XYZ file of C-alpha atoms in Angstrom:
346
model
C 86.882 3.673 -31.198
C 85.859 3.184 -34.634
C 87.090 -0.370 -35.392
C 86.289 -3.826 -34.589
C 89.607 -4.069 -32.875
C 88.182 -1.871 -30.155
C 86.039 -4.825 -28.962
C 88.781 -5.275 -26.373
C 87.590 -2.245 -24.562
C 85.934 -4.316 -21.863
C 88.844 -5.236 -19.777
C 87.047 -7.078 -16.870
C 84.064 -9.357 -16.827
C 82.365 -7.259 -14.218
C 82.541 -3.905 -15.940
C 79.556 -1.551 -15.254
C 76.667 -2.014 -17.563
C 76.310 0.868 -20.042
C 72.761 1.065 -18.884
C 73.257 1.124 -15.379
C 72.368 -2.405 -14.325
C 74.842 -4.031 -11.961
C 77.406 -6.124 -14.001
C 77.530 -9.187 -11.942
C 74.221 -9.374 -10.214
C 70.985 -11.105 -11.078
C 68.566 -8.245 -11.064
C 65.776 -8.463 -13.660
C 66.695 -6.747 -16.892
C 63.402 -4.846 -17.198
C 60.518 -3.489 -15.366
C 57.057 -4.945 -15.941
C 55.627 -3.774 -19.066
C 58.812 -2.297 -20.184
C 59.384 -2.646 -23.977
C 63.166 -3.389 -23.563
C 65.529 -6.151 -24.654
C 68.764 -6.907 -22.584
C 71.495 -7.732 -25.074
C 74.920 -9.042 -24.327
C 77.069 -8.186 -27.365
C 80.412 -9.759 -28.127
C 80.387 -7.450 -31.096
C 81.949 -3.931 -30.817
C 79.470 -1.185 -30.058
C 80.539 1.142 -32.758
C 79.784 -1.648 -35.057
C 76.407 -2.745 -34.007
C 74.788 0.253 -32.201
C 73.727 2.024 -35.437
C 71.538 -0.974 -36.505
C 70.289 -1.431 -32.947
C 69.205 2.202 -32.855
C 67.363 1.777 -36.284
C 65.637 -1.100 -34.685
C 64.406 1.045 -31.830
C 63.391 3.745 -34.164
C 61.267 1.172 -36.076
C 59.539 -0.815 -33.353
C 59.788 1.343 -30.127
C 61.551 -1.379 -28.314
C 64.720 -0.063 -26.597
C 67.923 -2.105 -26.276
C 69.951 -2.245 -23.032
C 73.285 -3.321 -24.184
C 76.446 -4.728 -22.554
C 79.498 -4.665 -24.812
C 82.719 -6.710 -24.476
C 84.801 -9.242 -26.361
C 82.813 -12.361 -27.192
C 84.916 -14.495 -24.917
C 84.223 -12.102 -22.050
C 80.403 -12.113 -22.646
C 80.250 -15.887 -23.011
C 82.222 -16.262 -19.722
C 79.917 -13.891 -17.970
C 76.822 -15.688 -19.132
C 78.247 -18.937 -17.916
C 79.169 -17.339 -14.560
C 75.749 -15.710 -14.065
C 73.785 -18.822 -15.304
C 70.322 -18.619 -14.717
C 70.630 -15.412 -12.734
C 71.782 -13.528 -15.765
C 69.710 -10.389 -16.861
C 70.589 -11.171 -20.504
C 67.974 -11.938 -22.780
C 69.891 -12.125 -26.215
C 73.426 -13.043 -26.633
C 75.105 -11.607 -29.959
C 78.353 -13.500 -30.632
C 81.243 -12.726 -32.905
C 81.671 -16.483 -33.663
C 80.061 -19.766 -33.560
C 82.392 -21.241 -30.952
C 81.116 -18.943 -28.296
C 77.519 -19.564 -29.028
C 78.256 -23.272 -28.943
C 80.028 -22.940 -25.439
C 77.042 -20.960 -24.043
C 74.620 -23.498 -25.467
C 76.551 -26.390 -23.971
C 75.858 -24.693 -20.558
C 72.089 -25.236 -21.128
C 71.485 -21.393 -21.258
C 69.990 -20.979 -24.799
C 66.449 -21.629 -25.776
C 65.204 -23.471 -28.980
C 64.442 -20.925 -31.817
C 61.326 -21.397 -33.807
C 61.593 -23.301 -36.990
C 60.567 -20.425 -39.160
C 63.479 -18.357 -37.610
C 66.265 -20.935 -38.093
C 64.953 -21.688 -41.670
C 65.993 -18.150 -42.866
C 69.498 -19.359 -42.605
C 71.333 -22.161 -44.581
C 71.723 -25.276 -42.380
C 75.587 -25.058 -42.291
C 75.318 -21.650 -40.304
C 73.049 -22.501 -37.375
C 73.031 -24.943 -34.407
C 71.796 -28.414 -35.009
C 69.322 -28.164 -32.116
C 68.073 -25.031 -33.202
C 69.283 -23.067 -30.168
C 71.402 -20.407 -32.122
C 71.528 -19.049 -35.643
C 74.018 -17.230 -37.779
C 73.424 -13.507 -38.634
C 76.412 -12.847 -41.059
C 79.357 -14.978 -42.424
C 82.970 -14.259 -42.919
C 85.755 -16.115 -44.666
C 89.341 -16.505 -43.493
C 91.900 -15.300 -46.143
C 95.421 -14.531 -46.839
C 95.888 -10.749 -47.284
C 99.021 -9.871 -49.442
C 100.957 -7.201 -51.066
C 101.553 -8.297 -54.701
C 104.547 -5.899 -54.630
C 106.234 -8.161 -52.110
C 104.684 -11.523 -53.141
C 104.018 -12.657 -56.745
C 100.690 -14.263 -57.298
C 102.116 -17.452 -58.367
C 103.978 -17.644 -55.202
C 100.706 -17.631 -52.977
C 100.144 -20.815 -50.916
C 97.485 -23.304 -51.940
C 97.091 -24.360 -48.247
C 97.432 -22.549 -45.032
C 99.660 -25.384 -43.990
C 102.204 -24.166 -46.545
C 102.896 -21.264 -44.150
C 104.949 -23.729 -42.080
C 107.612 -23.891 -44.900
C 110.751 -21.817 -44.023
C 110.399 -19.790 -47.330
C 107.750 -17.829 -45.350
C 109.844 -17.097 -42.422
C 109.336 -13.536 -41.325
C 106.675 -12.914 -44.010
C 103.523 -13.743 -42.439
C 101.623 -11.496 -39.763
C 99.129 -13.022 -37.242
C 97.071 -11.789 -34.326
C 97.109 -14.570 -31.849
C 95.079 -12.831 -29.105
C 92.275 -12.198 -31.631
C 89.163 -14.223 -31.475
C 89.105 -14.943 -35.160
C 92.597 -16.226 -35.016
C 91.722 -18.453 -31.801
C 88.714 -19.736 -33.787
C 90.989 -20.738 -36.749
C 93.235 -22.723 -34.348
C 90.221 -24.425 -32.991
C 89.124 -25.266 -36.675
C 92.427 -26.924 -37.309
C 92.241 -28.931 -34.071
C 88.690 -30.095 -34.988
C 89.639 -30.858 -38.607
C 93.091 -32.413 -38.118
C 93.409 -33.319 -34.523
C 95.659 -32.033 -31.692
C 98.800 -33.348 -32.859
C 98.816 -31.941 -36.351
C 97.523 -28.653 -34.871
C 100.451 -28.695 -32.405
C 103.045 -29.499 -35.235
C 101.616 -26.858 -37.512
C 101.473 -23.963 -34.835
C 104.880 -24.958 -33.616
C 106.254 -24.663 -37.088
C 104.600 -21.363 -37.599
C 106.174 -20.096 -34.542
C 109.530 -21.335 -35.723
C 109.088 -19.365 -38.832
C 109.073 -16.160 -36.663
C 105.732 -14.652 -37.579
C 105.030 -10.999 -37.076
C 102.736 -10.474 -34.366
C 100.062 -7.761 -34.473
C 97.368 -6.874 -32.006
C 94.572 -7.297 -34.253
C 93.383 -7.835 -37.944
C 93.223 -4.256 -38.935
C 96.825 -3.691 -38.107
C 97.799 -6.575 -40.257
C 95.943 -5.407 -43.271
C 97.400 -1.871 -42.630
C 100.824 -3.255 -42.566
C 100.500 -5.319 -45.464
C 98.828 -2.483 -47.536
C 101.809 -0.302 -46.484
C 104.355 -2.932 -47.374
C 105.669 -3.516 -44.036
C 104.807 -7.112 -43.900
C 104.121 -9.296 -47.045
C 101.094 -11.178 -46.054
C 98.858 -12.014 -43.036
C 95.942 -14.323 -41.722
C 92.679 -12.080 -41.504
C 88.866 -12.233 -42.164
C 87.929 -10.998 -45.605
C 85.932 -7.979 -44.279
C 88.867 -5.935 -42.982
C 89.809 -4.783 -46.475
C 86.393 -3.220 -46.894
C 86.684 -1.465 -43.435
C 89.916 0.028 -44.170
C 88.849 1.137 -47.548
C 85.815 2.819 -46.451
C 87.977 4.646 -43.489
C 90.038 6.016 -46.502
C 87.171 6.959 -48.704
C 88.230 4.482 -51.375
C 87.269 0.918 -52.446
C 88.845 -2.399 -51.547
C 90.112 -2.790 -55.225
C 92.212 0.330 -54.997
C 94.185 -0.848 -52.036
C 97.657 -2.233 -52.420
C 96.657 -5.144 -50.163
C 94.698 -8.024 -51.868
C 92.857 -11.205 -50.649
C 93.942 -14.725 -51.476
C 91.469 -17.596 -50.566
C 92.878 -20.871 -50.023
C 92.219 -24.169 -51.874
C 88.843 -25.720 -51.484
C 88.369 -27.653 -48.382
C 91.440 -26.228 -46.663
C 91.264 -25.066 -43.122
C 92.503 -21.724 -44.055
C 89.401 -21.118 -45.952
C 87.060 -21.633 -43.142
C 83.807 -19.693 -43.014
C 82.719 -18.594 -39.658
C 79.533 -16.659 -38.488
C 78.449 -13.994 -36.132
C 75.205 -15.065 -34.602
C 72.722 -14.821 -31.804
C 70.894 -16.951 -29.194
C 67.982 -16.316 -26.920
C 68.409 -17.144 -23.124
C 65.731 -19.421 -21.974
C 64.248 -16.927 -19.590
C 63.098 -14.971 -22.788
C 62.143 -17.673 -24.879
C 58.542 -16.481 -25.296
C 59.113 -12.694 -25.057
C 57.566 -11.175 -28.109
C 60.033 -8.023 -28.006
C 63.115 -10.502 -28.143
C 61.479 -12.393 -31.020
C 60.906 -8.894 -32.847
C 64.778 -8.256 -32.297
C 65.733 -11.693 -33.817
C 63.387 -11.352 -36.950
C 64.690 -7.663 -37.410
C 68.530 -8.850 -37.280
C 67.678 -11.525 -39.930
C 65.505 -9.276 -42.011
C 66.441 -7.103 -45.072
C 67.282 -3.651 -43.313
C 69.746 -5.306 -40.944
C 71.280 -7.815 -43.427
C 71.741 -5.180 -45.835
C 73.474 -2.945 -43.077
C 75.973 -5.751 -42.374
C 76.815 -6.174 -46.131
C 77.178 -2.394 -46.878
C 78.728 -1.123 -43.501
C 80.730 -3.894 -42.086
C 81.413 -5.930 -45.509
C 80.222 -9.273 -44.126
C 78.340 -12.007 -45.995
C 74.481 -11.744 -45.203
C 72.916 -15.027 -44.276
C 69.256 -14.246 -44.711
C 66.854 -12.039 -46.671
C 68.809 -12.308 -50.094
C 71.011 -9.324 -49.506
C 73.946 -9.541 -51.947
C 77.511 -10.245 -50.869
C 80.157 -7.308 -50.770
C 81.349 -6.674 -54.413
C 84.947 -7.369 -53.797
C 84.508 -11.039 -52.737
C 83.158 -14.182 -54.342
C 79.567 -14.993 -53.548
C 79.175 -16.970 -50.331
C 77.828 -20.065 -52.357
C 81.180 -20.270 -54.299
C 83.354 -20.319 -51.274
C 84.704 -23.918 -50.781
C 84.964 -23.956 -47.103
C 86.278 -27.039 -45.182
C 83.992 -29.703 -43.844
C 83.878 -28.339 -40.437
C 80.684 -28.284 -38.306
C 80.445 -24.934 -36.692
C 78.897 -26.718 -33.733
C 82.142 -28.128 -32.983
C 84.118 -25.066 -32.346
C 83.222 -24.493 -28.778
C 86.679 -25.622 -27.352
C 88.257 -22.229 -27.119
C 90.018 -22.609 -23.919
C 91.985 -25.702 -25.317
C 92.880 -23.411 -28.296
C 94.156 -20.665 -26.241
C 96.143 -23.128 -24.276
C 97.640 -24.443 -27.508
C 98.453 -20.831 -28.631
C 100.509 -20.526 -25.426
C 102.132 -23.824 -25.425
C 103.528 -23.366 -28.932
C 104.888 -19.801 -27.854
C 102.687 -17.665 -30.068
C 101.728 -15.647 -27.101
C 103.466 -15.437 -23.807
């Protein structure tokens, strides 16, 4: 399953661990003296395993990994609590890290670790840190929408003139986090009004962001809400560059919720706060090899080690993200409930 969309491969919270450890038990992750780190990953195996393999080759430390969606891994950690064999949680978004941290499961990271990442992209209490960043954007086909017709704000998509012209993926984690951002920045009432209006505009529903970008590129739908990196992924699969695709990116106006910047990130479970192998993994993911990998292979913004941004997007420092504290994006359950209430999902 070569795409991020395949992160839904874990259909139950109690799936068998890929390494053979019982999924729902509290057995120790490692044998005494075993140079192994137990990782719960909300990021797709195909996406992160190559860099984890490079880590093992470089350090001799093995990774026992359990993969699922970020929501599934966060829920499993909450269910297992202190019994969890997990040592590191690698999350697709800040909201899940915040939710796990709220349960008191994450340890404080050393200041020299968190200092590698800009303050906006790490926990206030130092209990999680961003690894990569991604911006929300509107992907559009200029053959179907003229540049001068593009919306300045994501809230413009509630206008009837956009009826049937926008594709969304309401069951996707990135869309759900966007819903949370609207709720956090503008309140529950405005969020409900906007997503109700969006539903009235008959949006075209897709399973994931990849499907949205492919259909926009093919001219099947004029535009859609996605994260920026999917253009890079599709271009790579086709052996071309993002600039040569029909689909283009439009970034919303400065401060608009549609321009939010989220992170993938990690937290260390309290039981492993002083484990030197865990620290080695954390340092590696924030180091130059891993940061360059994420830039070149997954087309995300690096947050540490000075790796450059992908060539087809503005530098991270130039993005005018809304004033949303990523630490406040933990209320995922309320966002899912709002999506259902407004009829965007059954």
